[in-house]
PDB file of C-alpha atoms in Angstrom:
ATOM      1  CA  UNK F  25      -5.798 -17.196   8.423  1.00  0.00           C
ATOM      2  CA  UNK F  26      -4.517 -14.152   7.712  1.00  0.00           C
ATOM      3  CA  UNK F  27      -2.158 -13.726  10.933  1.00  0.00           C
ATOM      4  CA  UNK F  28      -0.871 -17.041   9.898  1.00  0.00           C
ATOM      5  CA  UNK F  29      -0.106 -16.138   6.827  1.00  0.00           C
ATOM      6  CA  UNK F  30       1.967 -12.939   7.820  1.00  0.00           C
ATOM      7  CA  UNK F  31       3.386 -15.147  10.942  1.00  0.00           C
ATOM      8  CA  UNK F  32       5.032 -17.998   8.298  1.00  0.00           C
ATOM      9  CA  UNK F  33       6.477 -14.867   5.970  1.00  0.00           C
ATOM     10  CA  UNK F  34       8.153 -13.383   9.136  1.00  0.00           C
ATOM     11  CA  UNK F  35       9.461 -16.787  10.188  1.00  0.00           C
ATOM     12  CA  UNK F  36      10.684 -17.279   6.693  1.00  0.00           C
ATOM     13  CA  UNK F  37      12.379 -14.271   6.793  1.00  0.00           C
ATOM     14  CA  UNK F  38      14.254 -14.810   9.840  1.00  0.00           C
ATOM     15  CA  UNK F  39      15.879 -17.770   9.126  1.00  0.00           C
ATOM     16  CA  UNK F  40      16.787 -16.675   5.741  1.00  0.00           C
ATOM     17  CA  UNK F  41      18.762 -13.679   7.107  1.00  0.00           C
ATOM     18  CA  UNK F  42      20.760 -15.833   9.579  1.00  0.00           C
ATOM     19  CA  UNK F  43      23.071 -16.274   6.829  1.00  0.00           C
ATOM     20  CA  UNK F  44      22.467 -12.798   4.310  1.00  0.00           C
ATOM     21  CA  UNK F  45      25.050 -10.236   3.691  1.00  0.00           C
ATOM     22  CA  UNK F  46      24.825  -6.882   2.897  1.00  0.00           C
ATOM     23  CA  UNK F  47      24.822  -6.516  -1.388  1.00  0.00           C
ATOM     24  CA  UNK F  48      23.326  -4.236  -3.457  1.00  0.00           C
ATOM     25  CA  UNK F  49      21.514  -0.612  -2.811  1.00  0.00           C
ATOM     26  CA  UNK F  50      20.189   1.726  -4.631  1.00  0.00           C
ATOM     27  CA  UNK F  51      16.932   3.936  -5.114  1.00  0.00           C
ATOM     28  CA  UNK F  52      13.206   3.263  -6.618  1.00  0.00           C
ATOM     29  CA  UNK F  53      10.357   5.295  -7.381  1.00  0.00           C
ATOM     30  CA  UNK F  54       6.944   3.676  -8.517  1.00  0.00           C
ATOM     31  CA  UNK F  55       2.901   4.983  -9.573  1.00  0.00           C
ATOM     32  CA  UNK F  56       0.143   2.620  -9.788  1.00  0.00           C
ATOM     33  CA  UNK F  57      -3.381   2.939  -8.432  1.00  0.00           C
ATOM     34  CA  UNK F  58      -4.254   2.603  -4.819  1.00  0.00           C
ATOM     35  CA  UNK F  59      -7.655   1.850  -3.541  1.00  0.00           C
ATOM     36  CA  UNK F  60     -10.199   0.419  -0.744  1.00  0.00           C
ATOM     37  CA  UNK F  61     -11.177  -3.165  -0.600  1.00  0.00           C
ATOM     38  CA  UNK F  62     -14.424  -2.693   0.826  1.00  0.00           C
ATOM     39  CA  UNK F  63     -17.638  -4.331  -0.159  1.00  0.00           C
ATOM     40  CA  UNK F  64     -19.931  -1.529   1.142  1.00  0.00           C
ATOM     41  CA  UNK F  65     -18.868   1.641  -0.716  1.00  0.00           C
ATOM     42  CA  UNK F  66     -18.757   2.171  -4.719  1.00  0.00           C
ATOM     43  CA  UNK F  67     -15.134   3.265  -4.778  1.00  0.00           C
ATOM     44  CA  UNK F  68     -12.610   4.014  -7.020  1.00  0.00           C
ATOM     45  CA  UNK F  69      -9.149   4.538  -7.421  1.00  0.00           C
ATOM     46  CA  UNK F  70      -6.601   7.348  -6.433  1.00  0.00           C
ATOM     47  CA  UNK F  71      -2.963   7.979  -7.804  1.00  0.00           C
ATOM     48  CA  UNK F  72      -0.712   5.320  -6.013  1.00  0.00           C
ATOM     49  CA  UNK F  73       3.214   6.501  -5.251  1.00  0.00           C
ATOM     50  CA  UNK F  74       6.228   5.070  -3.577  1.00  0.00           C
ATOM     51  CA  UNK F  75       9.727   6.478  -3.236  1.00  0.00           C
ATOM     52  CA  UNK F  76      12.367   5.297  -1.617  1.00  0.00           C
ATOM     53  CA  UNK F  77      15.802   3.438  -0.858  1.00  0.00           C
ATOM     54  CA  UNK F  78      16.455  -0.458  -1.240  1.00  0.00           C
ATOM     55  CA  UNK F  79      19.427  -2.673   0.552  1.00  0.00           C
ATOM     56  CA  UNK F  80      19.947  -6.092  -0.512  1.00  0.00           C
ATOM     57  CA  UNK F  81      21.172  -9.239   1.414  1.00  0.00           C
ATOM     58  CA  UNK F  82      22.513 -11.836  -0.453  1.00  0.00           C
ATOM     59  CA  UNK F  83      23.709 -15.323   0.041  1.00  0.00           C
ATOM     60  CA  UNK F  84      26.843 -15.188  -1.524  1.00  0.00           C
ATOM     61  CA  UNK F  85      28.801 -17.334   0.910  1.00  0.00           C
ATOM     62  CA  UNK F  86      26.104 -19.588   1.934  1.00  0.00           C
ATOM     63  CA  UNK F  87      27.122 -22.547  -0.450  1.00  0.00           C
ATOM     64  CA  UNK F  88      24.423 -23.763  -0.678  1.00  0.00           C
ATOM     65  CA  UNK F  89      21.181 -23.707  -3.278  1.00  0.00           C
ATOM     66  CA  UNK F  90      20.509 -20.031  -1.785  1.00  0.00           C
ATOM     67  CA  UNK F  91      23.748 -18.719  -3.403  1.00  0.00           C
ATOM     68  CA  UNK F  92      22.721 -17.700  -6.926  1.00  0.00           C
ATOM     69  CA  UNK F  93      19.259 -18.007  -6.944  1.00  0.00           C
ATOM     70  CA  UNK F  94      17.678 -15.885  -3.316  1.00  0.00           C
ATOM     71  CA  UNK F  95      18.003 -12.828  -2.017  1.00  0.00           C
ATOM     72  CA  UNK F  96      16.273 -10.576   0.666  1.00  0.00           C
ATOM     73  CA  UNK F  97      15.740  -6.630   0.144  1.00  0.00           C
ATOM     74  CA  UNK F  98      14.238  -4.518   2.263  1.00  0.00           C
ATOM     75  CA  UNK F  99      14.209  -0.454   2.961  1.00  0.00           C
ATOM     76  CA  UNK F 100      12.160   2.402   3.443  1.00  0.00           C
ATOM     77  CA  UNK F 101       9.813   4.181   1.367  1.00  0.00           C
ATOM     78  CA  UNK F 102       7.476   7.023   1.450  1.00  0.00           C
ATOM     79  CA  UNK F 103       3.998   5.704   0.336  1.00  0.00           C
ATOM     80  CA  UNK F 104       0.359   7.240  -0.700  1.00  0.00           C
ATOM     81  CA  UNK F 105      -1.919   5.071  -0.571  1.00  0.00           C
ATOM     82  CA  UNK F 106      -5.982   5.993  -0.257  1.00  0.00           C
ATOM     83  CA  UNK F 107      -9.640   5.676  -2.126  1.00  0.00           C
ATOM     84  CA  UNK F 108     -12.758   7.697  -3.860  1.00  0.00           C
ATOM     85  CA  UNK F 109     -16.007   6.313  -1.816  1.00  0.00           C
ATOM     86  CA  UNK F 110     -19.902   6.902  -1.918  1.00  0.00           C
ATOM     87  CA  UNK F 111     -22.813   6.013  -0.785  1.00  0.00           C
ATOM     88  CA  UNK F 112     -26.142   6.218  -2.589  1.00  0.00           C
ATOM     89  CA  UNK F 113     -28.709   6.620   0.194  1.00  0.00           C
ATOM     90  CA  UNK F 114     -32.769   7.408  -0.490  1.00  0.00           C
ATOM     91  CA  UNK F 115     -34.717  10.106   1.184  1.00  0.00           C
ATOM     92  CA  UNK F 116     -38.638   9.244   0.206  1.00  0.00           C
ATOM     93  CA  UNK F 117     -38.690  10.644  -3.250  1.00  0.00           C
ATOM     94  CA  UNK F 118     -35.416  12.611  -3.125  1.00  0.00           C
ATOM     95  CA  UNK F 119     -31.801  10.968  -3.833  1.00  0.00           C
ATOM     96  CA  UNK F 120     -29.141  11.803  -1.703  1.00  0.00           C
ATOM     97  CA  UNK F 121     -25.482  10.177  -1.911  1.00  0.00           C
ATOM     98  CA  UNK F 122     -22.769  10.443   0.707  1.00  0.00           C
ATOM     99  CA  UNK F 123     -19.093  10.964  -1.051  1.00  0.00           C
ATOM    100  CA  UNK F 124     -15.028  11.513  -0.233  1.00  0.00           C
ATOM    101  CA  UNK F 125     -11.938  10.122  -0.209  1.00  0.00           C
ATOM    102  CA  UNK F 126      -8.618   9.866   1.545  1.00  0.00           C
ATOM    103  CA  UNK F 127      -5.089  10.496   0.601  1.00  0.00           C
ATOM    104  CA  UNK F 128      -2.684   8.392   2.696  1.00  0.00           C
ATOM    105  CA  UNK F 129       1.134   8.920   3.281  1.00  0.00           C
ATOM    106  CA  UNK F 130       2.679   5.985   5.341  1.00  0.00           C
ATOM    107  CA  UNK F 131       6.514   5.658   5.978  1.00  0.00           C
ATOM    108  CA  UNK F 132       6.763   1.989   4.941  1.00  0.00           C
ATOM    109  CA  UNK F 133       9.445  -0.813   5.572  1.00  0.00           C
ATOM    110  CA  UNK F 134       9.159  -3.912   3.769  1.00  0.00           C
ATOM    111  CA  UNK F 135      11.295  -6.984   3.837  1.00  0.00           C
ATOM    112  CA  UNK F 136      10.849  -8.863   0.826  1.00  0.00           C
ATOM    113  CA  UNK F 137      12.312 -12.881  -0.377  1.00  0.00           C
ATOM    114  CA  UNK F 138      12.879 -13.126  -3.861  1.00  0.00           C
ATOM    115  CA  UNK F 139      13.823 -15.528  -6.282  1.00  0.00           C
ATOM    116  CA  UNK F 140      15.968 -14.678  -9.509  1.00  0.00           C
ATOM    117  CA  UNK F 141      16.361 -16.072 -12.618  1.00  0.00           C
ATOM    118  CA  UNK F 142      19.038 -15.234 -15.292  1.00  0.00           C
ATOM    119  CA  UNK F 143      18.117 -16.090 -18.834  1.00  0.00           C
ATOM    120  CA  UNK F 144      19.888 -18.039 -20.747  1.00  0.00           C
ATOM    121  CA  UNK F 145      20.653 -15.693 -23.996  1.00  0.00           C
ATOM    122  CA  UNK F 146      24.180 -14.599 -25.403  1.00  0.00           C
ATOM    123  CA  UNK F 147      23.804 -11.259 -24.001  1.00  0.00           C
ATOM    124  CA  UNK F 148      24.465 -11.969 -20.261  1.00  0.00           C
ATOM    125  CA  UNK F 149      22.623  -9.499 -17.283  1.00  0.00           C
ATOM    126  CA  UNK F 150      18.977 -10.225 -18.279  1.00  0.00           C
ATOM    127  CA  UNK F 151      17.298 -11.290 -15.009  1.00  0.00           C
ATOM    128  CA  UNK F 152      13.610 -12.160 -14.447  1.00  0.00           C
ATOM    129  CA  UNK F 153      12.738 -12.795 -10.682  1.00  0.00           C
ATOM    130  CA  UNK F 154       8.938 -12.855  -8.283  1.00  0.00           C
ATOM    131  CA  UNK F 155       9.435 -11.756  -4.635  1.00  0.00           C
ATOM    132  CA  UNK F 156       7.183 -11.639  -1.388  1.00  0.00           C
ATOM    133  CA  UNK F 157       7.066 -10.621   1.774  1.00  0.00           C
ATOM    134  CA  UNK F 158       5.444  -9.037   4.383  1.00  0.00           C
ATOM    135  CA  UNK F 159       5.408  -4.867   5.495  1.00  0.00           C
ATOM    136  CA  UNK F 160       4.560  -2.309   7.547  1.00  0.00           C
ATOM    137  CA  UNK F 161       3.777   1.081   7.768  1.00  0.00           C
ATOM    138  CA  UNK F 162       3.429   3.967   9.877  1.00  0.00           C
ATOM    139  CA  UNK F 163       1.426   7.001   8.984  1.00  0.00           C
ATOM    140  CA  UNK F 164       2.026  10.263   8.624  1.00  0.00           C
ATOM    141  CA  UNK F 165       0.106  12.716   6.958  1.00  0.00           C
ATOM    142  CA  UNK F 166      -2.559  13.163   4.649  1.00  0.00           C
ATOM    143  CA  UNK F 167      -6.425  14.935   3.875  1.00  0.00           C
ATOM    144  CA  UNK F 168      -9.542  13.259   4.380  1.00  0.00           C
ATOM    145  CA  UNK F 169     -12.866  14.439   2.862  1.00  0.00           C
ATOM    146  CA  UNK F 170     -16.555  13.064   3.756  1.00  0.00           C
ATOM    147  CA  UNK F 171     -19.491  15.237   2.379  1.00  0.00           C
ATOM    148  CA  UNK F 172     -23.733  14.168   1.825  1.00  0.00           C
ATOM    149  CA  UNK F 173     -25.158  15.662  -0.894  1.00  0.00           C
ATOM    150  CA  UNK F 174     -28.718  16.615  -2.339  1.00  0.00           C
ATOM    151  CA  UNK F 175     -28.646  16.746  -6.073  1.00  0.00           C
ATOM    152  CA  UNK F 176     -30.170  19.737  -7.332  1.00  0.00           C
ATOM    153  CA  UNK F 177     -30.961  21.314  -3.822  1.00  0.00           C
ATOM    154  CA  UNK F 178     -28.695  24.397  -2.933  1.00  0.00           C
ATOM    155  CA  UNK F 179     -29.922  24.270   1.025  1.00  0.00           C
ATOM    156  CA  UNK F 180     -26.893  23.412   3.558  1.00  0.00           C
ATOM    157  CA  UNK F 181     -29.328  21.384   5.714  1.00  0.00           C
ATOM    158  CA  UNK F 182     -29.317  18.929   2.416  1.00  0.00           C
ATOM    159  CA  UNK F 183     -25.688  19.341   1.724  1.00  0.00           C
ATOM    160  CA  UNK F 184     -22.539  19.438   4.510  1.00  0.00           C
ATOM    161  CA  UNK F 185     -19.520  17.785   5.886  1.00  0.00           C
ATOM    162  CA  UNK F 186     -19.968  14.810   8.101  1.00  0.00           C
ATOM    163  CA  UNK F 187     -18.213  14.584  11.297  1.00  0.00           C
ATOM    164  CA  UNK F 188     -16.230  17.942  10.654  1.00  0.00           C
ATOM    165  CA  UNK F 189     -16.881  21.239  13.015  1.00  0.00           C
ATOM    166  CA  UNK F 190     -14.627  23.512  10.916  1.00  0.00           C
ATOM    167  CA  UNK F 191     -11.482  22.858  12.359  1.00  0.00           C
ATOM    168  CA  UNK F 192      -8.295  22.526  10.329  1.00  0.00           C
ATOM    169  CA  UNK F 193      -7.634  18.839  12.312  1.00  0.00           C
ATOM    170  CA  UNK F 194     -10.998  17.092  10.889  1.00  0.00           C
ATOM    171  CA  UNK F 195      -9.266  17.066   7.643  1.00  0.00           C
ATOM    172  CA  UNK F 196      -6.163  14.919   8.742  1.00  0.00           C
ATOM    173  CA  UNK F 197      -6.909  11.640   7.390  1.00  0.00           C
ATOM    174  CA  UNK F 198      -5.343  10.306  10.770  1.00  0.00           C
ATOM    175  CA  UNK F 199      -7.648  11.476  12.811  1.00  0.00           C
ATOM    176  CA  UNK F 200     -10.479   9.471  11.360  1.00  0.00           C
ATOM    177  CA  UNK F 201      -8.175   6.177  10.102  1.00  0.00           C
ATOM    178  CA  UNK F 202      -5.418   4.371  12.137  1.00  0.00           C
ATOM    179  CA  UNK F 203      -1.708   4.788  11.309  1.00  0.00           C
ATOM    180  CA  UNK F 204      -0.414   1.337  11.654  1.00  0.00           C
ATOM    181  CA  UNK F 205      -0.833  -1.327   8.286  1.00  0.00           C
ATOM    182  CA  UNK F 206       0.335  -4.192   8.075  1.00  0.00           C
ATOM    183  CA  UNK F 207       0.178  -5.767   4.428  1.00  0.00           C
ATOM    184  CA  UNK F 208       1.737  -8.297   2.271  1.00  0.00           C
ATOM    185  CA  UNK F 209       3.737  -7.519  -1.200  1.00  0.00           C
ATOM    186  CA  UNK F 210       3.682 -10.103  -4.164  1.00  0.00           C
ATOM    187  CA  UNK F 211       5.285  -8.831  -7.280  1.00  0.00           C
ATOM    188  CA  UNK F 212       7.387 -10.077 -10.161  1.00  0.00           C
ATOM    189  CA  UNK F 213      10.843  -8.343 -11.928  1.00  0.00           C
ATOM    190  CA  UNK F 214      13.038  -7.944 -14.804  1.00  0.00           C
ATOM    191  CA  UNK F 215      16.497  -7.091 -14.290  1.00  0.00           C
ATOM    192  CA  UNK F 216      19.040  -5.293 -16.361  1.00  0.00           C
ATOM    193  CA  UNK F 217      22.536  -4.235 -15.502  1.00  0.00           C
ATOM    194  CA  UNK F 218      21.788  -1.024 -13.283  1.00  0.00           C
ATOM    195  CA  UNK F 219      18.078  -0.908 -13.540  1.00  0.00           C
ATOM    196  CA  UNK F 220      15.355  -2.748 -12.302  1.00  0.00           C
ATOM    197  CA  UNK F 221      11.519  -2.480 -13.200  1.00  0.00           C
ATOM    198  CA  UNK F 222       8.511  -4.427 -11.432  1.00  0.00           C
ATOM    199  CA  UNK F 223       5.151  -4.689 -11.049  1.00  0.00           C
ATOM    200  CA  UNK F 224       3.762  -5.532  -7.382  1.00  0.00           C
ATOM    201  CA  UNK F 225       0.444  -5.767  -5.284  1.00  0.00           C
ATOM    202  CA  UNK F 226       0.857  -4.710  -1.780  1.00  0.00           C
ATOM    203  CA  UNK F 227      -2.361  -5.685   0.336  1.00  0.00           C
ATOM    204  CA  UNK F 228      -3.614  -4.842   3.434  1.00  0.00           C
ATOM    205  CA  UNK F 229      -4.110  -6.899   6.412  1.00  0.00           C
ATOM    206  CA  UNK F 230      -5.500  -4.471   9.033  1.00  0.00           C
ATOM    207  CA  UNK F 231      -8.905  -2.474   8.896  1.00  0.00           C
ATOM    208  CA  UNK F 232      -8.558   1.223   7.535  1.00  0.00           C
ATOM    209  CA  UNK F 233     -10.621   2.309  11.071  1.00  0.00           C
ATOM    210  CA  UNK F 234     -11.991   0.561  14.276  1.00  0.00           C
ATOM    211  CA  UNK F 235     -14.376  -2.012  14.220  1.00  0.00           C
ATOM    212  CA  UNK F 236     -15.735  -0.987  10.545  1.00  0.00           C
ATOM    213  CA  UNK F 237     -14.165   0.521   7.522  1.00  0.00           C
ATOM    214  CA  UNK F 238     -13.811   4.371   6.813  1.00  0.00           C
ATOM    215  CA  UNK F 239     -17.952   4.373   5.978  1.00  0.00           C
ATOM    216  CA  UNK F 240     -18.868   2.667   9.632  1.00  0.00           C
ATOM    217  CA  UNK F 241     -21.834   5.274  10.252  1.00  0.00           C
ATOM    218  CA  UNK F 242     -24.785   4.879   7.500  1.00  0.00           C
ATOM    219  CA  UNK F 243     -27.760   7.444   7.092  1.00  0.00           C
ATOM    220  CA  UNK F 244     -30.928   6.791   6.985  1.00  0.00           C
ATOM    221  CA  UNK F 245     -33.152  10.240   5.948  1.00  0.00           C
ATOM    222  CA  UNK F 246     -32.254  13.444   6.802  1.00  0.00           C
ATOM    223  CA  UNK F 247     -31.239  14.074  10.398  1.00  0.00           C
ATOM    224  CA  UNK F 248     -30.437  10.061  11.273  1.00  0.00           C
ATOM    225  CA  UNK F 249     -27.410   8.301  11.503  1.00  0.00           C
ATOM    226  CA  UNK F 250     -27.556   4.614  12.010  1.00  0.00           C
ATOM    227  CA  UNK F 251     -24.177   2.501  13.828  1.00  0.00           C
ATOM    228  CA  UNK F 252     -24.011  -0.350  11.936  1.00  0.00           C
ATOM    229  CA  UNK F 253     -21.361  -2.879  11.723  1.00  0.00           C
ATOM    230  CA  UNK F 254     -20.426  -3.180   8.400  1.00  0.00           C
ATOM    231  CA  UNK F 255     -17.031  -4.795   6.892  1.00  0.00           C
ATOM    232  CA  UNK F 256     -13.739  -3.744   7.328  1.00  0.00           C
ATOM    233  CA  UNK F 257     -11.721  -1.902   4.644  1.00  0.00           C
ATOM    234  CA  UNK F 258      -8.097  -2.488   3.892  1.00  0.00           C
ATOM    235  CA  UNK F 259      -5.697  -0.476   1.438  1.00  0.00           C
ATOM    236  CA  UNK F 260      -5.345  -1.997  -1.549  1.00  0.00           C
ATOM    237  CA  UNK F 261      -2.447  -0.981  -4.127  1.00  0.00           C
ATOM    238  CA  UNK F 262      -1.373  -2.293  -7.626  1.00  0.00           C
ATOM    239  CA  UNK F 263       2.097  -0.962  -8.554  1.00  0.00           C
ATOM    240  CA  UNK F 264       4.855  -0.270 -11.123  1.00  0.00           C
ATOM    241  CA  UNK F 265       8.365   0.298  -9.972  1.00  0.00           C
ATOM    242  CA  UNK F 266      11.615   1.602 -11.636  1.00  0.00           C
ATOM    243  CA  UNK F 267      14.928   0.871  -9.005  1.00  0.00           C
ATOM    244  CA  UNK F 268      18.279   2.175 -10.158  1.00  0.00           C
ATOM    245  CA  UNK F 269      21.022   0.686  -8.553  1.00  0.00           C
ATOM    246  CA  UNK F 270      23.672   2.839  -6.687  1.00  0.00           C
ATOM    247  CA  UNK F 271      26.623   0.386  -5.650  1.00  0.00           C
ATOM    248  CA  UNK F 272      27.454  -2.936  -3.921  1.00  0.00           C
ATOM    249  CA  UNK F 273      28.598  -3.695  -0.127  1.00  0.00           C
ATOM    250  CA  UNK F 274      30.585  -6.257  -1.941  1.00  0.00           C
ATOM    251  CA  UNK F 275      33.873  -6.205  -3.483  1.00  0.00           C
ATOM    252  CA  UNK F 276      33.136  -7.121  -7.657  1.00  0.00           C
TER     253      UNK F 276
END
């Protein structure tokens, strides 16, 4: 269902920009929280980003109902993206819990349909709008952190990194998570002259790590580690974005 889903957005978007011209461009910047969607690990939030460029395509000499009313935008934009996680695990009459997180930066391209709205008030330029579309990112760089721990127990047997020998690589979060997302972006707008605020969820569509998500080995007592297939996680990120825009391809 969810190929499908990204499938019709892609075909949407092609045969919209069959008849799009370059418009507007300019720059955005945007924090919100980003997160797992995982219904294994007790997670929470980490700092969300995006910066980046924007192009618009407009429909300007389409005459038809796309003229005043769509658009298409799409660009590229450095992203962080990532999740706290833990796992409470028992150990007879001791409690241990397994803990980390990742921090995420993807290179991301979306390509976005939107729908604007100008409302109808004296002073003219005030423009609400909703947009969606599909995206993907690449990724680059980032830390990655995975620890069990003992409460109140100082011994290292009872407390150490999982799956990490001491080497500087085992802490690049792509060494453990794939690169490649592909997610969908639904988000609404206001508009004003130059400036451009919105607020937008971009979801993920492909699984954080093979075959499980970024907890896919559980422990059971000290020493064992069961393989267990357990669901997929998928970045998750809720977002608020300020765009400022530069100039126009077109001639005003």
């Amino acid at each position: 269902m969810k190929k499908i889903f990204l499938l019709g957005l892609m075909g949407i978007m092609g045969i919209m920009s069959a008849q799009a011209q370059f418009g507007d461009y300019g720059v955005r910047a945007g924090l919100g929280l980003a997160t797992m969607n995982d219904d294994l690990s007790t997670s929470a939030p980490v700092l969300g980003a995006s910066l980046g460029g924007y192009i618009n395509f407009t429909f300007a000499k389409s005459k038809s109902v796309l003229e005043e009313t769509f658009y298409l935008q799409t660009g590229l934009n450095l992203t962080r993206k990532g999740s706290n996680f833990q796992e409470h695990l028992e150990n007879g009459a001791s409690l241990m819990f397994r803990e980390g997180f990742y921090h995420a930066y993807y290179l991301q391209l979306p390509i976005l349909a939107c729908v604007r709205y100008e409302l109808p008030i004296r002073e003219r330029g005030h423009v609400v709008g909703v947009f969606l579309g599909p995206s993907v990112s690449y990724g680059l760089f980032g830390r990655y952190a995975d620890r069990k721990i003992t409460p109140g127990v100082t011994s290292t047997t009872e407390n150490y990194d999982i799956d990490f020998n001491g080497r500087p690589k085992d802490r690049q979060v792509f060494n453990h998570l794939n690169r490649l997302d592909v997610s969908a972006i639904i988000g609404v707008n206001y508009e004003y002259k130059w400036l451009n605020v919105s607020f937008y969820i971009d979801h993920g569509f492909l699984a954080t790590s093979e075959g499980a998500d970024i907890l896919r080995i559980i422990e059971s007592g000290v020493g064992k580690k069961v393989n267990v297939k357990i669901p997929n996680g998928n970045n998750v990120s809720y977002m608020l974005s300020l765009s400022y825009k530069l100039g126009s391809f077109m001639n005003e």
